[in-house]
Short mmCIF file of C-alpha atoms in Angstrom, two decimals:
data_model
loop_
_atom_site.label_atom_id
_atom_site.label_comp_id
_atom_site.label_asym_id
_atom_site.label_seq_id
_atom_site.Cartn_x
_atom_site.Cartn_y
_atom_site.Cartn_z
CA MET A 1 25.47 6.62 24.70
CA PRO A 2 23.63 7.56 21.49
CA ALA A 3 20.04 8.79 21.92
CA PRO A 4 17.29 6.62 20.41
CA GLU A 5 16.80 9.08 17.55
CA ASP A 6 20.54 8.94 16.83
CA ILE A 7 20.37 5.16 16.75
CA THR A 8 17.55 5.32 14.25
CA ALA A 9 19.33 7.88 12.12
CA THR A 10 22.60 5.92 12.19
CA LEU A 11 20.99 2.65 11.17
CA LEU A 12 18.95 4.27 8.42
CA ALA A 13 22.01 6.09 7.11
CA GLU A 14 23.91 2.78 7.06
CA ARG A 15 20.98 0.85 5.58
CA LEU A 16 22.62 -0.11 2.31
CA PRO A 17 25.93 -1.48 3.63
CA LEU A 18 24.11 -3.24 6.46
CA THR A 19 21.58 -4.91 4.19
CA ALA A 20 24.38 -5.84 1.80
CA PHE A 21 26.13 -7.58 4.70
CA PHE A 22 22.96 -9.40 5.72
CA ALA A 23 22.52 -10.45 2.09
CA SER A 24 25.89 -12.20 2.36
CA VAL A 25 24.03 -14.60 4.63
CA THR A 26 20.54 -14.63 3.09
CA ARG A 27 21.57 -14.51 -0.59
CA ASP A 28 18.24 -12.71 -0.98
CA PHE A 29 18.18 -8.92 -0.98
CA HIS A 30 14.53 -8.67 -0.02
CA LEU A 31 15.01 -11.00 2.92
CA ALA A 32 18.07 -8.97 3.92
CA GLU A 33 15.86 -5.89 4.07
CA ASP A 34 13.43 -7.74 6.30
CA VAL A 35 16.32 -8.59 8.61
CA PHE A 36 17.33 -4.93 8.60
CA GLN A 37 13.82 -3.97 9.75
CA GLU A 38 14.00 -6.36 12.66
CA VAL A 39 17.44 -5.13 13.65
CA CYS A 40 16.16 -1.52 13.67
CA VAL A 41 13.26 -2.38 15.96
CA LYS A 42 15.49 -4.36 18.31
CA ALA A 43 18.12 -1.62 18.39
CA VAL A 44 15.59 1.04 19.37
CA ALA A 45 14.25 -1.23 22.10
CA ARG A 46 17.68 -1.57 23.67
CA ALA A 47 18.96 1.92 22.97
CA GLU A 48 20.42 2.36 26.45
CA SER A 49 22.88 -0.49 25.97
CA PHE A 50 24.88 1.11 23.16
CA GLU A 51 27.91 3.07 24.29
CA THR A 52 29.08 4.36 20.94
CA THR A 53 28.06 4.38 17.30
CA ALA A 54 30.74 1.78 16.58
CA HIS A 55 29.25 -0.41 19.31
CA LEU A 56 25.82 -0.04 17.71
CA MET A 57 27.11 -0.96 14.25
CA ASN A 58 29.00 -4.00 15.51
CA TRP A 59 25.90 -5.14 17.37
CA ALA A 60 23.69 -4.53 14.32
CA ARG A 61 25.91 -6.62 12.05
CA LEU A 62 26.07 -9.45 14.58
CA ALA A 63 22.36 -9.37 15.43
CA GLY A 64 21.39 -9.22 11.75
CA LYS A 65 23.73 -12.06 10.82
CA ASN A 66 22.35 -14.25 13.61
CA ARG A 67 18.77 -13.39 12.72
CA ALA A 68 19.40 -14.17 9.04
CA ILE A 69 20.87 -17.56 9.91
CA ASP A 70 17.91 -18.29 12.21
CA ILE A 71 15.46 -17.43 9.43
CA LEU A 72 17.25 -19.68 6.95
CA ARG A 73 17.44 -22.55 9.44
CA ALA A 74 13.73 -22.21 10.20
CA ARG A 75 12.89 -22.04 6.49
CA ASP A 76 15.30 -24.58 5.00
CA GLY A 77 16.16 -26.71 8.01
CA ARG A 78 19.83 -25.76 7.73
CA TYR A 79 22.15 -22.94 6.82
CA VAL A 80 24.56 -23.42 3.98
CA GLY A 81 26.70 -20.34 3.51
CA LEU A 82 29.76 -18.47 4.66
CA SER A 83 31.02 -19.52 8.07
CA ASP A 84 30.83 -17.39 11.21
CA GLU A 85 34.61 -16.93 11.05
CA MET A 86 34.50 -15.66 7.48
CA LEU A 87 31.53 -13.38 8.17
CA ALA A 88 33.43 -11.91 11.13
CA LEU A 89 36.48 -11.32 8.92
CA LEU A 90 34.31 -9.63 6.32
CA ALA A 91 32.49 -7.54 8.93
CA ALA A 92 35.76 -6.13 10.21
CA ASP A 93 36.41 -4.32 6.92
CA TRP A 94 32.89 -3.93 5.58
CA PRO A 95 32.39 -0.64 3.70
CA ASP A 96 30.52 2.09 5.53
CA GLN A 97 28.00 4.50 4.06
CA THR A 98 30.64 7.15 3.32
CA LYS A 99 32.34 4.79 0.92
CA VAL A 100 29.02 3.49 -0.36
CA ASP A 101 27.78 7.03 -1.13
CA ALA A 102 30.76 7.62 -3.40
CA MET A 103 30.32 4.21 -4.97
CA GLN A 104 26.64 4.88 -5.68
CA GLU A 105 27.42 8.18 -7.36
CA ALA A 106 29.98 6.45 -9.57
CA LEU A 107 27.65 3.53 -10.28
CA ASP A 108 25.03 6.04 -11.39
CA GLN A 109 27.39 7.03 -14.20
CA CYS A 110 28.86 3.62 -14.93
CA ILE A 111 25.52 1.89 -15.40
CA THR A 112 24.71 4.19 -18.32
CA GLN A 113 27.59 2.58 -20.22
CA ILE A 114 26.24 -0.96 -20.27
CA THR A 115 24.03 -2.35 -23.01
CA PRO A 116 20.22 -2.55 -22.65
CA ASN A 117 20.49 -6.36 -22.62
CA ASN A 118 22.96 -6.31 -19.76
CA ARG A 119 20.85 -3.80 -17.92
CA GLU A 120 17.86 -6.10 -18.26
CA LEU A 121 19.97 -8.97 -16.96
CA LEU A 122 20.84 -6.96 -13.84
CA ARG A 123 17.23 -5.84 -13.43
CA LEU A 124 15.90 -9.39 -13.57
CA ARG A 125 18.52 -10.62 -11.12
CA TYR A 126 18.55 -7.78 -8.61
CA PHE A 127 15.13 -6.18 -8.89
CA GLU A 128 12.80 -8.95 -9.97
CA ARG A 129 14.49 -11.37 -7.59
CA ARG A 130 14.94 -14.00 -10.30
CA ASN A 131 17.46 -16.73 -9.76
CA CYS A 132 19.90 -17.38 -12.57
CA THR A 133 17.91 -20.35 -13.86
CA ASP A 134 14.87 -18.10 -14.30
CA VAL A 135 16.96 -15.33 -15.82
CA ALA A 136 18.41 -17.78 -18.33
CA ALA A 137 14.91 -18.99 -19.27
CA ILE A 138 13.50 -15.49 -19.60
CA MET A 139 16.42 -14.22 -21.68
CA GLY A 140 16.79 -17.37 -23.74
CA ARG A 141 20.36 -18.00 -22.62
CA LYS A 142 22.22 -20.89 -21.07
CA ILE A 143 22.63 -20.67 -17.32
CA GLU A 144 26.43 -20.78 -17.62
CA THR A 145 26.23 -17.79 -19.93
CA VAL A 146 24.18 -15.92 -17.33
CA TYR A 147 26.76 -16.57 -14.60
CA GLN A 148 29.58 -15.47 -16.89
CA ALA A 149 27.67 -12.37 -18.00
CA LEU A 150 26.89 -11.37 -14.43
CA ALA A 151 30.50 -11.93 -13.35
CA ARG A 152 31.74 -9.88 -16.30
CA LEU A 153 29.24 -7.10 -15.55
CA HIS A 154 30.31 -6.89 -11.93
CA LYS A 155 33.95 -6.73 -12.96
CA THR A 156 33.21 -4.05 -15.56
CA LEU A 157 31.13 -1.97 -13.14
CA GLY A 158 33.70 -2.44 -10.36
CA ASP A 159 36.55 -1.29 -12.64
CA CYS A 160 34.50 1.67 -13.86
CA ILE A 161 33.61 2.73 -10.32
CA ARG A 162 37.20 2.42 -9.16
CA THR A 163 38.45 4.50 -12.09
CA ARG A 164 35.86 7.20 -11.45
CA LEU A 165 36.63 7.35 -7.74
CA GLN A 166 40.37 7.61 -8.45
CA THR A 167 39.75 10.36 -11.01
CA ASP A 168 37.53 12.23 -8.59
CA SER A 169 40.03 12.01 -5.74
CA ALA A 170 42.88 13.10 -8.04
CA SER A 171 40.93 16.17 -9.13
CA MET B 1 41.57 -18.27 -7.96
CA ASN B 2 41.90 -15.28 -10.31
CA ASP B 3 39.46 -12.37 -10.21
CA THR B 4 37.35 -13.67 -13.10
CA ASP B 5 36.89 -17.05 -11.41
CA PHE B 6 36.24 -15.30 -8.11
CA PHE B 7 33.45 -13.16 -9.58
CA ASP B 8 31.97 -16.26 -11.20
CA GLN B 9 31.94 -18.05 -7.84
CA ALA B 10 30.52 -14.95 -6.14
CA MET B 11 27.61 -14.97 -8.60
CA ARG B 12 26.97 -18.62 -7.85
CA TYR B 13 27.18 -17.94 -4.13
CA GLN B 14 24.60 -15.14 -4.48
CA ASP B 15 22.44 -17.56 -6.45
CA GLY B 16 22.67 -20.12 -3.63
CA VAL B 17 23.93 -22.94 -5.84
CA LEU B 18 27.39 -23.56 -4.37
CA THR B 19 27.79 -26.87 -2.55
CA PRO B 20 29.35 -26.87 0.94
CA ASP B 21 32.68 -27.96 -0.60
CA GLU B 22 32.53 -25.16 -3.14
CA ILE B 23 31.70 -22.66 -0.40
CA ALA B 24 34.71 -23.91 1.56
CA ALA B 25 36.93 -23.32 -1.49
CA PHE B 26 35.37 -19.88 -1.97
CA GLU B 27 36.09 -19.05 1.66
CA ALA B 28 39.64 -20.34 1.38
CA ALA B 29 40.23 -17.92 -1.48
CA MET B 30 39.15 -15.05 0.78
CA ARG B 31 40.66 -16.20 4.07
CA ASP B 32 44.25 -15.35 3.28
CA ASP B 33 43.63 -12.60 0.80
CA PRO B 34 42.22 -9.29 2.07
CA ALA B 35 41.89 -8.08 -1.53
CA LYS B 36 39.49 -10.94 -2.28
CA ARG B 37 37.45 -10.11 0.82
CA GLN B 38 37.28 -6.52 -0.33
CA LEU B 39 36.21 -7.70 -3.78
CA PHE B 40 33.42 -9.75 -2.20
CA ALA B 41 32.25 -6.88 0.02
CA ASP B 42 32.26 -4.47 -2.91
CA THR B 43 30.31 -6.98 -5.01
CA GLN B 44 27.70 -7.38 -2.29
CA VAL B 45 27.33 -3.64 -1.77
CA ARG B 46 27.17 -3.03 -5.53
CA SER B 47 24.49 -5.73 -5.87
CA MET B 48 22.46 -4.15 -3.10
CA ALA B 49 22.90 -0.74 -4.72
CA LEU B 50 21.66 -2.16 -8.02
CA HIS B 51 18.66 -3.65 -6.22
CA ASP B 52 17.97 -0.25 -4.67
CA ARG B 53 18.53 1.61 -7.91
CA PHE B 54 16.13 -0.47 -10.00
CA ARG B 55 13.51 -0.26 -7.28
CA GLN B 56 13.89 3.49 -6.95
CA GLU B 57 13.66 3.85 -10.71
CA ALA B 58 10.39 1.96 -10.66
CA PHE B 59 9.02 4.22 -7.98
CA GLN B 60 10.47 7.31 -9.58
CA SER B 61 8.64 6.46 -12.78
CA SER B 62 5.35 6.15 -11.03
CA CYS B 63 5.72 9.01 -8.58
CA ASP B 64 7.94 11.42 -10.51
CA PHE B 65 10.24 11.99 -7.61
CA SER B 66 12.56 13.93 -9.86
CA ARG B 67 10.53 17.09 -9.43
CA THR B 68 11.51 17.12 -5.77
CA SER B 69 15.20 17.21 -6.66
CA PRO B 70 15.53 18.97 -9.99
CA LYS B 71 19.33 19.18 -9.89
CA LYS B 72 19.78 15.49 -9.52
CA PRO B 73 17.98 13.27 -12.02
CA PHE B 74 18.19 10.24 -9.80
CA THR B 75 17.94 10.09 -6.05
CA TRP B 76 19.07 7.06 -4.13
CA ILE B 77 16.88 7.76 -1.15
CA THR B 78 13.64 9.46 -1.97
CA ARG B 79 12.73 10.40 1.58
CA PRO B 80 14.87 12.82 3.54
CA ILE B 81 16.90 11.03 6.16
CA ALA B 82 15.50 13.36 8.81
CA ALA B 83 11.95 12.40 7.93
CA MET B 84 12.93 8.76 7.82
CA ALA B 85 14.56 9.03 11.20
CA ALA B 86 11.54 10.75 12.67
CA GLY B 87 9.37 7.87 11.71
CA LEU B 88 11.88 5.03 11.64
CA VAL B 89 11.06 3.60 8.30
CA ILE B 90 10.36 -0.04 8.74
CA GLY B 91 9.47 -2.33 5.93
CA LEU B 92 11.56 -0.67 3.29
CA PHE B 93 10.35 -2.20 0.09
CA SER B 94 10.55 -5.75 1.29
CA ALA B 95 8.93 -8.39 -0.83
CA SER B 96 8.62 -11.21 1.59
CA VAL B 97 6.42 -11.66 4.55
CA VAL B 98 8.06 -11.39 7.93
CA GLY B 99 6.46 -12.72 11.03
CA ALA B 100 6.00 -10.24 13.78
CA ILE B 101 8.75 -10.22 16.33
CA SER B 102 7.45 -12.55 18.94
CA SER B 103 6.88 -11.16 22.36
CA PRO B 104 4.71 -12.53 25.11
CA LYS B 105 3.57 -9.00 25.89
CA ALA B 106 2.82 -7.97 22.33
CA THR B 107 -0.75 -7.22 21.43
CA THR B 108 -2.23 -7.13 17.99
CA GLU B 109 -5.44 -5.34 17.21
CA ARG B 110 -7.10 -5.49 13.83
CA LEU B 111 -8.11 -1.98 12.84
CA PHE B 112 -11.51 -1.65 11.32
CA SER B 113 -10.93 1.97 10.45
CA LEU B 114 -9.70 0.59 7.13
CA LEU B 115 -13.05 -0.07 5.50
CA ASN B 116 -14.06 -2.64 2.94
CA GLY B 117 -10.68 -4.39 3.04
CA SER B 118 -12.32 -7.58 1.79
CA PHE B 119 -14.02 -5.72 -1.05
CA ASP B 120 -17.42 -7.03 -0.05
CA GLU B 121 -18.98 -3.69 -0.81
CA ASN B 122 -18.94 -2.55 -4.42
CA ARG B 123 -17.90 1.02 -3.77
CA LEU B 124 -14.90 2.39 -5.59
CA GLU B 125 -14.25 5.92 -6.82
CA ARG B 126 -11.81 7.47 -9.28
CA GLY B 127 -8.84 9.69 -8.47
CA PHE B 128 -6.90 10.13 -5.27
CA PRO B 129 -9.35 9.92 -2.33
CA ARG B 130 -10.62 13.10 -0.70
CA GLN B 131 -12.03 11.47 2.42
CA THR B 132 -11.17 8.59 4.72
CA GLY B 133 -12.68 5.12 4.56
CA LEU B 134 -13.16 4.85 0.82
CA TRP B 135 -11.23 3.06 -1.91
CA SER B 136 -10.41 5.35 -4.80
CA GLY B 137 -7.81 5.47 -7.56
CA ASP B 138 -7.10 4.45 -11.14
CA GLU B 139 -9.40 2.33 -13.28
CA ALA B 140 -10.28 -0.77 -11.28
CA ALA B 141 -13.40 -2.67 -10.32
CA ILE B 142 -14.70 -4.62 -7.37
CA HIS B 143 -15.98 -7.97 -8.53
CA ASP B 144 -16.68 -11.19 -6.65
CA GLY B 145 -15.18 -9.77 -3.48
CA GLN B 146 -11.90 -8.84 -5.12
CA LEU B 147 -10.34 -5.66 -6.41
CA ARG B 148 -9.57 -6.14 -10.12
CA PHE B 149 -6.89 -3.90 -11.57
CA ILE B 150 -8.01 -2.73 -15.01
CA SER B 151 -5.80 0.00 -16.37
CA PRO B 152 -2.78 2.09 -15.34
CA GLY B 153 -3.54 5.76 -14.79
CA SER B 154 -1.51 8.94 -14.53
CA ASP B 155 -1.71 11.28 -11.57
CA SER B 156 -4.21 14.11 -11.84
CA ASN B 157 -1.67 16.55 -10.39
CA ASP B 158 0.87 15.59 -13.00
CA PRO B 159 -0.70 16.00 -16.42
CA THR B 160 2.61 15.24 -18.14
CA GLY B 161 3.14 12.04 -16.18
CA ARG B 162 2.85 8.67 -17.88
CA ALA B 163 0.37 6.02 -16.81
CA ILE B 164 2.70 3.50 -15.21
CA SER B 165 0.65 1.57 -12.73
CA CYS B 166 -2.90 1.05 -11.55
CA ASP B 167 -3.02 2.50 -8.03
CA VAL B 168 -5.88 2.30 -5.58
CA PHE B 169 -5.81 4.20 -2.28
CA GLN B 170 -7.61 4.52 0.99
CA LEU B 171 -7.04 7.18 3.67
CA VAL B 172 -7.26 5.98 7.26
CA ASP B 173 -7.71 8.38 10.17
CA LEU B 174 -5.23 7.45 12.91
CA ARG B 175 -6.19 10.07 15.46
CA PRO B 176 -8.72 7.83 17.28
CA LEU B 177 -5.87 5.35 17.86
CA ARG B 178 -3.73 7.67 19.89
CA HIS B 179 -5.02 6.40 23.19
CA ALA B 180 -3.98 2.88 22.22
CA LEU B 181 -0.42 3.72 21.23
CA SER B 182 2.41 2.50 23.40
CA PRO B 183 3.90 5.34 25.49
CA GLU B 184 7.34 4.00 24.56
CA GLY B 185 6.64 4.95 20.95
CA ASP B 186 7.13 1.44 19.63
CA SER B 187 3.62 0.81 18.34
CA VAL B 188 3.73 -0.65 14.88
CA LEU B 189 1.17 -0.26 12.14
CA GLU B 190 1.09 -3.32 9.93
CA LEU B 191 -0.56 -3.41 6.53
CA SER B 192 -1.00 -6.60 4.55
CA ALA B 193 -2.81 -7.51 1.35
CA ASP B 194 -3.20 -10.55 -0.87
CA PHE B 195 -2.38 -10.30 -4.57
CA LEU B 196 -3.12 -12.76 -7.34
CA ASP B 197 -1.77 -12.88 -10.87
CA ALA B 198 -4.22 -15.28 -12.48
CA ARG B 199 -2.74 -15.07 -15.97
CA ALA B 200 -1.38 -18.22 -17.57
CA PRO B 201 2.01 -19.32 -16.19
CA ASN B 202 5.03 -17.42 -17.58
CA THR B 203 2.91 -14.70 -19.17
CA LYS B 204 4.91 -11.64 -20.15
CA PRO B 205 5.26 -8.89 -19.26
CA SER B 206 5.97 -9.48 -15.63
CA VAL B 207 3.81 -7.55 -13.22
CA SER B 208 4.87 -6.01 -9.92
CA PHE B 209 2.34 -5.71 -7.14
CA PHE B 210 2.96 -3.07 -4.50
CA CYS B 211 1.56 -2.63 -1.01
CA GLN B 212 2.51 0.73 0.48
CA LEU B 213 1.84 2.56 3.67
CA TYR B 214 2.54 6.25 4.27
CA LEU B 215 1.91 8.14 7.50
CA PHE B 216 1.27 11.87 7.43
CA ALA B 217 0.52 14.68 9.84
CA GLY B 218 -2.20 17.13 8.91
CA ASP B 219 -5.49 17.10 7.09
CA PRO B 220 -6.26 13.97 5.05
CA GLY B 221 -8.85 15.87 3.05
CA SER B 222 -6.27 18.10 1.39
CA LEU B 223 -3.65 15.54 0.39
CA HIS B 224 -5.27 14.91 -3.00
CA GLN B 225 -4.20 18.43 -4.02
CA THR B 226 -0.52 17.57 -3.80
CA TRP B 227 -0.29 13.81 -4.37
CA PRO B 228 2.17 12.30 -5.31
CA GLN B 229 4.52 15.27 -4.93
CA SER B 230 3.77 15.23 -1.20
CA ILE B 231 5.19 11.72 -0.71
CA PRO B 232 8.53 13.04 0.63
CA ALA B 233 6.55 14.78 3.39
CA ALA B 234 5.48 11.42 4.81
CA ILE B 235 6.76 11.06 8.37
CA ALA B 236 7.03 7.31 8.04
CA SER B 237 6.48 4.83 5.29
CA GLY B 238 6.90 1.25 4.27
CA SER B 239 6.48 -0.64 1.06
CA ALA B 240 6.50 -4.23 -0.11
CA GLU B 241 6.46 -5.58 -3.62
CA VAL B 242 6.42 -8.83 -5.49
CA THR B 243 6.89 -9.54 -9.18
CA THR B 244 4.98 -12.30 -10.93
CA LEU B 245 4.78 -13.90 -14.37
CA GLY B 246 1.30 -15.36 -14.19
CA LEU B 247 -0.04 -18.03 -11.92
CA ASP B 248 2.59 -20.24 -10.34
CA ASP B 249 2.91 -22.73 -7.52
CA LYS B 250 2.94 -19.96 -4.94
CA GLY B 251 -0.53 -18.76 -5.97
CA THR B 252 -1.75 -15.80 -3.97
CA ARG B 253 1.07 -13.64 -2.58
CA THR B 254 0.67 -11.83 0.71
CA LEU B 255 2.62 -8.63 1.10
CA THR B 256 3.14 -7.11 4.53
CA VAL B 257 4.64 -3.76 5.50
CA LYS B 258 5.26 -2.26 8.91
CA CYS B 259 5.82 1.25 10.21
CA LEU B 260 6.54 2.48 13.69
CA ILE B 261 3.86 5.10 14.39
CA PRO B 262 5.27 8.53 15.24
CA ALA B 263 3.18 10.40 17.80
CA GLN B 264 2.42 13.16 15.32
CA ALA B 265 0.87 10.84 12.72
CA ASP B 266 -2.68 11.92 11.92
CA PHE B 267 -3.60 9.66 9.05
CA ALA B 268 -2.32 6.87 6.84
CA VAL B 269 -2.38 6.46 3.08
CA ILE B 270 -2.90 2.86 2.04
CA GLN B 271 -1.82 2.21 -1.53
CA ILE B 272 -2.14 -1.03 -3.43
CA ALA B 273 -0.97 -1.18 -7.00
CA ALA B 274 -0.25 -3.37 -10.00
CA ARG B 275 2.39 -2.29 -12.49
CA PRO B 276 3.11 -4.08 -15.77
CA ASN B 277 6.86 -4.08 -16.38
CA LEU B 278 6.45 -3.41 -20.08
CA ARG B 279 4.03 -0.82 -21.34
CA PRO B 280 1.47 -0.50 -22.72
CA ALA B 281 -0.02 -3.65 -21.31
CA LYS B 282 -3.47 -4.72 -20.31
CA LEU B 283 -4.00 -5.59 -16.69
CA GLU B 284 -6.02 -8.75 -17.04
CA GLY B 285 -6.27 -11.35 -14.31
CA LEU B 286 -4.64 -9.16 -11.66
CA SER B 287 -6.46 -8.71 -8.39
CA ALA B 288 -6.08 -7.81 -4.73
CA ASP B 289 -8.04 -8.92 -1.71
CA ASN B 290 -7.99 -9.09 2.05
CA VAL B 291 -6.36 -5.75 2.80
CA ARG B 292 -5.78 -5.66 6.54
CA LEU B 293 -4.46 -3.03 8.89
CA SER B 294 -3.31 -3.98 12.38
CA LEU B 295 -1.89 -2.12 15.32
CA LYS B 296 0.82 -3.94 17.21
CA THR B 297 1.87 -2.62 20.56
CA GLN B 298 5.00 -4.21 21.87
CA PRO B 299 5.72 -2.84 25.31
CA SER B 300 8.66 -5.16 25.72
CA LEU B 301 10.44 -5.96 22.50
CA PRO B 302 12.59 -9.00 23.09
CA VAL B 303 16.25 -9.14 22.34
CA ARG B 304 17.58 -12.58 21.80
CA ILE B 305 21.31 -13.14 21.97
CA VAL B 306 22.23 -16.21 20.03
CA GLN B 307 25.48 -17.89 20.98
CA ARG B 308 27.19 -19.68 18.16
#
């Protein structure tokens, strides 16, 4: 059974992949972080019930997913998003922090290769919490162009990260 | 669905614009294809990492975190994990308001050790505060019961630093609270503040408001000598932010942050700030009000198992 301080350390170390999973439900990264906070507090309160770290992580993903759905139902009256079955499938192979650490290091390099305009697009979408309609208005583009640009950017960054990780592991 | 179409649908899913039928088709593409599920997971994690990165960059600009890690120009987590674990960082840079976890046994006590939170008293000093109970910071003014942000300022301990944001601070002595803290160590300090961007709608540049809470051990009177380089020494912290483009339908925004209070916490640093996202820029029409600090003791945090 992990000690309470180990639970805290584990959840904090896995913050990014956990919040990314919660964001699969919320579609809002800030709200996903709020869910993460609540999961941390609940986990500490029931520390004695976790038998292993894996048990804790499974519980955290499930509790956070349920909490996120509850918040959306309370706010919007309904939840429209990925089904429980799909979220469970995704959770089974969700990246852990070890993989995310390597990805972040690679992203650090890859993001320097994109244009200032594309960087601003990502900043508006992922930092300023703008939806794509707002991003299109701010950048003077059509909304379809924004979706295509974001999709292309994710593909480019994903390919770049994969290449860097393969190069690193080969060397 | 090829990868290009899949990414396009993933962006629309993130944006919340897919209809139930479109979500079903998106799911179908993933259900029988582990590679697509991996693509989705990687996209989500990358998006979250981008969110984190841009936020950290914003904070790094204003706090010059790089001097704490000279070999690495960019740090993904600015606080050491050990320090974070010691304090259980709650409220990590969240922008929305979360209701307290409901508990019939929870108690909430407004703390009046944070003084002049409604800015009724026109007392504001310059520079990082050297004593508790006093607002002090960059160029700002108290007017009509509100704190008006006037101009970004650089940190006095960092003469080479750029003026990024207008920061106003107050130190709050937590030692008198110790008797009120839950013995289970799950007392939560909650800071909230109202922010208003009264500029005309869609005024550029955008402005980010920040509400931050740091807990430290030691002497509050000496922190000004090392701020902001001492931020990594915080034993717990929380931060919330919101970005605005002038007055909109939402009007005043309330930001709330929470921190579990470690037993060794001696004092808190309350920081409220406005940062224009393009510089130089005047800070006109930007104000804060109603800064509140509450202690929540939750002797029995509820755990709700939801069956679906």
